[in-house]
Amino acid sequence: VTRQIAAAMEAALGPDMVSIEPTVLAAHSLDWQTDPQDAVLPIALVRPRTADDVAATVRLCREHGCAITVQGGLTGLAGGAVPSSNAVALSLDRMNAIEDVDPVGATISVQAGATLQQVQESAKSHGMLFPLDLGARGTCRIGGNIGTNAGGNHVLRYGMMRDLVLGLEAVLADGTVVTAMNRTLKNNAGYDLKHLFIGSEGTLGIITRAVLRLYDLPQAEHNALCALPNYDAVGRMLRLARRELGTTLNAFELMWPRYYEFASHMRGFQPFREPGSYYLLLEASGSARDAETFQAVMEQAIEGGLVTDGFIAQSLSEAASFWQLRDASGELRSHFWPNANFDISINTSQIGRFVEVLEKKIVERWPDAEVAVFGHVADGNVHIAVKTLQEPFPATEIEQSVYALVGKFNGSISAEHGIGLAKKIYLHHSRSPGELEMMRRLKAALDPAGVLNPGKVF
Ligand SMILES: Cc1cc2nc3c(=O)[nH]c(=O)nc-3n(C[C@H](O)[C@H](O)[C@H](O)COP(=O)(O)OP(=O)(O)OC[C@H]3O[C@@H](n4cnc5c(N)ncnc54)[C@H](O)[C@@H]3O)c2cc1C
């Protein structure tokens, strides 16, 4: 049957668009986070060149009763891009054109297969900034960023992906191509349909193009890496930075000691002589004049005892070495393993306490456990990896204890990575029965046959 479907696709789309090569299928059987033992081989891999090719693939899948899982760069951390059972994997890697950059209108129009870095660089070459940024920038694709409503390092200033998408084009489950390439900030003409697709993890439509919002490129960037003595100092530092740096404040990334130790070891970069209780990466951007204000904030923080030691980057390469520490999170999967990892949000003022309680609870239950914590705390978002060598690895038990605590602190089980497969059974912790029912109704209305990435989210 599989061969028949692949043959029908080859006949309709052309042989260079369809592959059933086992090594190719294996490369499209899992995302960044998924354990190889949970990989799911797709029936075939389709690599379309146009939205019409995508529409034809969707129609073929419907006709043959198979599903379709759209994939971007496969850097997702929730299993959303792992092929559903009996599914064709659809990669948009060939649809990666930058169609238009409009510096005056402050927009960039792209195909959904463009990588995030490609979009950032293209904007930069026109003196503009596309502010979404995250460690997987070289590999993740705009379709995946929209499909997961990605967050990242600059949400504090520029918002999530949802805030950066002005318009898009998507292929529906019946093969209809819906073009909604709006280019303005204001458009209240009826329902704003793009929001249905943003964060829907490939379950409501396949995004093929997008119009994204740009900002003028800041003239200068200011970065500091500092050590802080306690969480009270973190909160006070955040208020100081918000008050004094205002809208130039871009990033406030916090690292707890175990994560910092891991990252500095991985990158061979250990700037502090004395260990700190928290490590903060602070970034502001604006004009060269802002350097004085940035320096003054750091001085004030040191005088006030909020920062015990710190460095202001003197060059872009020094700033990059600070950021390397934060970006080393991508290696937790290979070098801090086995772990159960979490992307949660909690009110910023309570994060310090939450982590303390959590660490205690985990170590009481699994004495060898190590807990690495880091995150975009100004957004209330922390990432947590819990490693233990217990066998079999107690993934479910760790998840239950973390999510129970998240519930007690009124947090969310997914701040930015989405639900995918990994967090499906916990979705009810963060969404009301009414919300879940409405999600089901939307799915049933837009995809009654369950063709698009079935089994994901709920
Ligand atoms: C080192 C590292 C750092 C990361 N940091 C962050 C971070 O700071 N913030 C953050 O939010 N995430 C982060 N992530 C997670 C991940 O990079 C993002 O979720 C990213 O947006 C996924 O993009 P992708 O192209 O790899 O998508 P994939 O993994 O391929 O797919 C993710 C989901 O989107 C759907 N999808 C893909 N393309 C489309 C499309 N064209 N139309 C509709 N749906 C689509 C898929 O079906 C799937 O459900 C990080 C990951 C790594 C490895």
XYZ file of C-alpha atoms and ligand atoms in Angstrom:
511
model
C 0.000 0.000 0.000
C 2.817 2.340 0.944
C 4.483 1.793 -2.414
C 1.164 2.411 -4.182
C 0.729 5.750 -2.411
C 4.321 6.757 -3.127
C 3.910 5.734 -6.763
C 0.688 7.761 -7.081
C 2.503 10.756 -5.615
C 5.440 10.349 -7.936
C 3.089 10.135 -10.895
C 1.227 13.274 -9.848
C 4.101 15.406 -8.556
C 7.142 14.118 -10.412
C 9.819 11.696 -9.164
C 12.216 14.347 -7.842
C 9.608 15.522 -5.362
C 8.967 12.197 -3.643
C 11.423 9.954 -1.824
C 11.017 6.582 -0.147
C 14.766 6.088 0.371
C 15.138 4.491 3.868
C 17.936 6.857 5.011
C 15.916 9.866 3.861
C 12.807 8.612 5.674
C 14.869 7.959 8.807
C 16.143 11.564 8.769
C 12.514 12.743 8.761
C 11.278 10.393 11.474
C 11.976 12.511 14.555
C 12.569 16.042 15.778
C 15.328 17.462 17.986
C 13.936 16.170 21.225
C 12.455 12.832 20.320
C 14.188 9.711 21.536
C 15.263 7.589 18.517
C 13.236 4.694 19.907
C 10.091 6.841 19.495
C 10.897 7.800 15.895
C 8.110 7.159 13.357
C 9.029 6.508 9.740
C 6.877 8.419 7.248
C 5.414 6.586 4.253
C 7.273 8.963 1.953
C 8.965 12.333 2.018
C 7.548 15.017 -0.263
C 9.577 18.169 -1.000
C 7.270 20.549 -2.889
C 8.333 23.679 -4.786
C 5.045 25.609 -4.767
C 1.857 26.012 -2.755
C 0.061 24.174 -5.567
C 2.383 21.192 -5.056
C 1.503 21.306 -1.355
C -2.207 21.439 -2.193
C -1.847 18.490 -4.601
C -0.028 16.486 -1.901
C -2.770 17.194 0.631
C -5.463 16.097 -1.835
C -3.550 12.911 -2.649
C -3.186 12.114 1.034
C -6.929 12.588 1.536
C -7.731 10.342 -1.425
C -5.436 7.588 -0.167
C -6.571 7.881 3.449
C -3.160 8.798 4.785
C -2.119 11.679 6.974
C 0.374 14.467 6.352
C 2.875 15.890 8.817
C 4.508 19.131 7.783
C 8.102 19.599 8.886
C 10.314 22.667 9.083
C 13.857 22.328 10.387
C 12.932 19.535 12.851
C 14.318 21.523 15.781
C 11.002 21.345 17.646
C 11.120 20.189 21.238
C 7.647 18.703 21.666
C 7.426 15.995 18.989
C 5.003 18.023 16.821
C 6.934 17.262 13.624
C 7.335 13.533 14.277
C 5.250 11.887 11.536
C 1.774 10.795 12.613
C 1.120 7.113 11.985
C 0.509 6.304 8.321
C 1.650 9.785 7.303
C 3.568 11.408 4.512
C 6.216 13.870 5.740
C 6.162 17.167 3.886
C 9.326 19.242 4.046
C 9.254 22.848 2.883
C 13.042 23.068 2.584
C 12.841 23.882 -1.131
C 10.334 26.682 -0.581
C 12.863 28.982 1.020
C 12.796 32.156 -1.071
C 12.891 35.649 0.379
C 10.288 37.277 -1.845
C 10.446 40.907 -0.829
C 11.967 43.236 1.773
C 10.234 46.573 2.303
C 12.253 48.792 4.677
C 9.715 51.651 4.636
C 6.695 49.465 5.239
C 8.927 47.418 7.616
C 7.933 44.030 6.237
C 9.622 40.981 4.770
C 7.707 38.458 2.665
C 9.121 34.946 2.655
C 8.326 31.390 1.757
C 7.762 29.259 4.826
C 10.819 27.074 4.228
C 13.283 29.965 4.696
C 15.419 29.456 7.796
C 15.160 31.971 10.598
C 18.797 32.956 10.072
C 18.211 33.534 6.358
C 15.375 35.923 7.231
C 17.445 37.689 9.895
C 20.371 38.128 7.477
C 18.194 39.245 4.620
C 16.545 41.896 6.819
C 19.971 42.997 8.074
C 21.289 43.483 4.559
C 18.516 46.109 4.157
C 19.329 47.834 7.475
C 16.388 46.122 9.164
C 15.952 43.706 12.051
C 13.804 40.607 12.213
C 13.806 40.285 15.990
C 12.798 36.667 16.572
C 15.914 34.895 17.787
C 16.629 31.492 19.255
C 19.486 29.007 19.456
C 18.238 26.897 16.534
C 18.212 29.932 14.194
C 20.406 28.291 11.523
C 18.158 25.241 11.170
C 14.590 26.109 12.169
C 12.323 27.421 9.423
C 9.765 30.216 9.419
C 6.893 27.724 8.933
C 8.046 25.908 12.085
C 8.473 29.193 13.964
C 4.906 30.151 13.068
C 3.572 26.615 13.594
C 4.936 26.662 17.156
C 4.452 30.399 17.817
C 8.127 30.480 18.792
C 9.332 32.797 21.517
C 13.047 33.035 22.148
C 15.395 35.654 23.454
C 13.707 38.935 22.517
C 10.071 38.403 23.492
C 10.464 40.931 26.268
C 10.763 43.691 23.689
C 9.262 42.415 20.454
C 6.772 39.748 21.495
C 6.301 36.154 20.287
C 6.130 35.035 16.654
C 2.403 35.848 16.746
C 3.332 39.501 17.224
C 5.653 39.396 14.220
C 3.358 37.808 11.632
C 1.294 40.293 9.629
C -0.023 37.889 7.038
C 0.346 34.386 5.702
C -0.706 31.849 3.127
C -1.812 28.385 4.135
C -3.041 25.208 2.490
C -6.116 23.724 4.165
C -6.922 20.053 4.664
C -9.065 19.956 1.489
C -6.285 21.457 -0.612
C -7.665 25.017 -0.697
C -4.923 27.639 -0.743
C -5.921 30.548 1.519
C -3.929 33.682 0.758
C -3.961 36.249 3.552
C -0.681 38.071 2.863
C -1.679 41.200 4.773
C 1.127 43.782 5.017
C -0.232 46.325 7.463
C -0.453 46.477 11.234
C -4.101 47.412 11.093
C -6.670 45.238 9.395
C -9.937 44.724 11.220
C -11.833 43.558 8.153
C -13.547 40.542 9.649
C -11.848 37.626 11.400
C -8.059 37.730 11.564
C -7.624 34.181 10.299
C -3.838 34.048 10.506
C -4.113 33.497 14.258
C -5.760 30.112 13.650
C -2.549 28.822 12.098
C -0.035 30.470 14.429
C 0.852 27.943 17.124
C -1.398 25.231 15.661
C 1.539 22.843 15.102
C 0.601 21.757 11.609
C -2.884 20.587 12.624
C -5.090 23.235 10.970
C -3.203 24.152 7.807
C 0.190 24.113 6.110
C 1.750 27.556 6.066
C 3.480 28.215 2.747
C 4.320 31.939 2.862
C 4.318 34.752 5.380
C 4.630 38.511 5.714
C 6.707 39.303 8.787
C 7.185 42.499 10.699
C 10.579 44.217 10.678
C 12.149 46.898 12.848
C 14.945 49.312 12.058
C 18.296 47.775 12.849
C 19.633 49.191 16.105
C 22.918 51.031 15.653
C 24.567 49.450 18.655
C 24.134 46.491 20.973
C 25.151 46.346 24.603
C 25.646 43.048 26.389
C 26.639 42.147 29.907
C 27.169 38.875 31.697
C 26.883 39.057 35.453
C 26.678 36.964 38.597
C 23.916 37.662 41.113
C 23.760 36.568 44.760
C 20.079 35.584 45.143
C 16.687 35.652 43.415
C 15.662 38.809 45.222
C 18.591 40.504 43.444
C 17.342 39.051 40.128
C 13.937 40.681 40.625
C 15.488 44.002 41.632
C 17.874 43.845 38.671
C 14.950 43.263 36.309
C 13.147 46.318 37.673
C 16.313 48.425 37.433
C 16.933 47.303 33.844
C 13.315 47.893 32.791
C 13.237 51.315 34.421
C 16.611 52.602 33.208
C 16.947 50.872 29.837
C 13.282 51.244 28.895
C 12.458 50.005 25.431
C 16.122 49.348 24.625
C 16.055 46.282 26.907
C 16.080 43.238 24.623
C 16.935 40.222 26.693
C 17.110 39.189 30.316
C 18.290 35.582 30.247
C 18.926 33.844 33.539
C 21.025 30.727 34.112
C 21.085 28.703 37.335
C 24.456 27.274 38.507
C 24.068 23.703 37.184
C 23.103 24.926 33.729
C 25.858 27.545 33.748
C 28.430 24.907 34.758
C 27.247 22.658 31.910
C 27.308 25.464 29.321
C 30.683 26.877 30.358
C 32.156 23.377 30.257
C 30.648 22.655 26.806
C 31.950 25.945 25.390
C 35.265 26.029 27.317
C 34.397 29.517 28.562
C 34.493 30.280 32.285
C 34.791 34.019 32.852
C 33.956 34.132 36.589
C 36.546 33.357 39.264
C 33.985 32.950 42.062
C 30.793 30.944 41.574
C 27.519 32.911 41.625
C 24.012 31.815 42.610
C 22.537 33.087 39.320
C 24.106 34.198 36.031
C 22.427 36.838 33.946
C 22.825 37.740 30.311
C 21.540 41.232 29.746
C 21.149 42.771 26.295
C 20.015 46.222 25.240
C 20.136 47.729 21.796
C 19.584 51.157 20.377
C 22.133 53.814 19.593
C 25.824 54.115 20.491
C 24.795 56.794 23.019
C 23.005 54.146 25.071
C 26.384 52.662 26.060
C 26.669 55.202 28.897
C 23.247 54.338 30.286
C 24.048 50.641 30.047
C 27.321 51.134 31.904
C 25.530 53.246 34.550
C 22.965 50.488 35.101
C 25.731 47.976 35.682
C 27.527 50.308 38.087
C 24.336 50.959 40.002
C 23.692 47.199 40.178
C 27.181 46.540 41.552
C 26.972 49.382 44.092
C 23.560 48.190 45.226
C 24.841 44.619 45.718
C 22.543 43.211 43.003
C 25.515 42.047 40.960
C 28.586 40.519 42.590
C 30.710 40.326 39.452
C 30.106 41.210 35.833
C 31.460 42.012 32.404
C 30.264 44.367 29.712
C 31.097 43.057 26.245
C 33.668 45.269 24.549
C 33.169 43.802 21.087
C 30.643 41.844 19.073
C 32.787 38.730 19.404
C 32.826 39.096 23.184
C 29.043 39.479 23.147
C 28.859 36.332 20.997
C 30.940 34.432 23.561
C 28.431 35.409 26.272
C 25.544 34.244 24.098
C 27.290 30.942 23.382
C 26.610 30.017 26.982
C 22.899 30.526 26.534
C 22.850 28.754 23.163
C 24.581 25.662 24.614
C 21.073 24.577 25.697
C 20.856 22.740 22.368
C 23.468 20.281 23.636
C 21.555 19.194 26.737
C 20.006 16.532 24.512
C 23.382 14.966 23.749
C 25.489 15.757 26.851
C 23.082 15.959 29.794
C 21.256 12.764 29.099
C 18.943 11.058 29.897
C 16.774 13.948 30.939
C 13.156 15.009 31.110
C 12.875 18.605 30.001
C 10.309 21.297 30.527
C 9.317 24.633 29.047
C 7.058 26.187 31.617
C 5.894 29.621 32.593
C 5.343 30.913 36.095
C 4.888 34.431 37.384
C 8.395 35.981 37.253
C 8.395 36.968 40.920
C 7.815 33.335 41.954
C 10.293 31.567 39.685
C 13.137 31.542 42.227
C 10.958 29.906 44.849
C 9.459 27.498 42.335
C 12.887 26.232 41.284
C 14.019 25.827 44.910
C 10.945 23.765 45.788
C 11.257 21.728 42.619
C 14.942 20.902 43.092
C 14.280 19.780 46.667
C 11.348 17.616 45.607
C 13.295 15.989 42.768
C 16.444 15.271 44.752
C 14.428 13.827 47.656
C 12.826 11.370 45.244
C 15.866 10.634 43.014
C 19.031 11.383 45.038
C 21.338 11.254 42.005
C 19.204 13.718 40.026
C 20.658 16.909 38.584
C 18.470 19.833 37.610
C 19.656 22.330 34.979
C 17.570 25.506 34.772
C 17.755 28.534 32.465
C 15.317 30.760 30.711
C 13.727 33.969 29.570
C 12.633 34.830 33.118
C 11.416 38.335 32.335
C 8.657 36.606 30.293
C 8.016 34.208 33.167
C 9.534 31.388 31.104
C 12.003 28.814 32.421
C 13.433 25.716 30.808
C 14.291 22.831 33.103
C 16.155 19.592 32.400
C 16.035 16.869 35.035
C 18.707 14.213 34.582
C 18.884 10.944 36.488
C 20.589 7.659 35.753
C 17.716 5.657 37.306
C 16.671 2.763 35.117
C 14.218 2.617 33.556
C 14.251 6.403 33.182
C 11.267 7.649 35.255
C 10.049 10.161 32.636
C 6.362 10.017 33.523
C 6.940 10.273 37.245
C 9.240 13.291 36.799
C 6.709 14.932 34.480
C 3.887 14.370 36.904
C 5.798 15.890 39.791
C 6.940 18.920 37.764
C 3.489 19.605 36.299
C 1.786 19.172 39.675
C 4.059 21.892 41.032
C 3.458 24.071 37.967
C -0.265 23.701 38.723
C 0.268 24.786 42.340
C 2.097 27.888 41.130
C -0.665 28.570 38.528
C 1.791 28.277 35.651
C 1.608 26.942 32.093
C 2.987 23.561 30.973
C 4.172 25.052 27.679
C 5.475 28.586 27.462
C 6.814 28.412 23.915
C 7.622 24.933 22.567
C 4.030 23.820 22.056
C 2.273 20.600 22.976
C 3.076 18.260 20.068
C 3.070 14.707 21.337
C 5.197 15.238 24.406
C 2.726 17.252 26.478
C -0.624 16.104 25.111
C -1.696 14.242 28.213
C -0.968 17.278 30.371
C -2.782 19.871 28.249
C -5.745 19.938 30.646
C -3.441 21.382 33.333
C -3.230 24.621 31.361
C -6.477 24.799 29.379
C -10.077 24.769 30.623
C -12.613 22.148 29.396
C -14.270 24.917 27.362
C -11.015 25.777 25.627
C -10.298 22.108 24.868
C -13.770 21.629 23.400
C -13.383 24.689 21.195
C -10.019 23.372 19.938
C -11.717 20.091 18.991
C -14.534 21.914 17.185
C -12.070 24.023 15.212
C -10.115 20.942 14.207
C -13.299 19.139 13.170
C -14.482 22.146 11.128
C -11.209 22.681 9.268
C -9.996 19.113 8.975
C -12.973 16.739 9.328
C -11.073 13.768 7.859
C -8.114 14.262 10.239
C -5.508 14.549 7.496
C -3.283 17.252 8.982
C -0.843 15.999 11.609
C -3.438 13.927 13.495
C -2.765 12.934 17.090
C -0.877 16.110 17.900
C -1.823 18.749 20.517
C -4.947 16.922 21.850
C 19.030 24.807 20.431
C 17.563 25.080 20.397
C 17.072 26.247 20.981
C 15.716 26.524 20.940
N 15.279 27.678 21.522
C 13.981 27.983 21.445
C 13.502 29.203 22.026
O 14.252 29.948 22.642
N 12.193 29.485 21.872
C 11.329 28.666 21.215
O 10.149 29.002 21.094
N 11.749 27.489 20.698
C 13.032 27.142 20.794
N 13.472 25.959 20.267
C 12.498 25.026 19.662
C 12.390 25.153 18.129
O 13.544 25.642 17.556
C 11.262 26.046 17.751
O 10.084 25.479 18.230
C 11.140 26.286 16.234
O 10.172 27.300 16.062
C 10.752 25.049 15.451
O 10.976 25.304 14.075
P 11.268 24.103 13.063
O 11.294 24.694 11.690
O 12.459 23.345 13.445
O 9.942 23.260 13.230
P 9.734 21.689 13.282
O 10.390 21.103 14.464
O 10.056 21.078 11.978
O 8.147 21.653 13.494
C 7.572 22.145 14.681
C 6.039 22.141 14.559
O 5.635 23.109 13.608
C 4.869 22.487 12.578
N 5.236 23.114 11.310
C 6.451 23.111 10.707
N 6.378 23.769 9.551
C 5.091 24.171 9.398
C 4.374 24.863 8.382
N 4.976 25.257 7.252
N 3.055 25.089 8.552
C 2.412 24.667 9.677
N 3.033 24.018 10.676
C 4.357 23.779 10.535
C 5.255 21.019 12.625
O 4.224 20.189 12.098
C 5.469 20.830 14.108
O 4.242 20.604 14.757
C 14.822 25.623 20.314
C 15.305 24.444 19.759
C 16.652 24.166 19.796
C 17.141 22.894 19.184
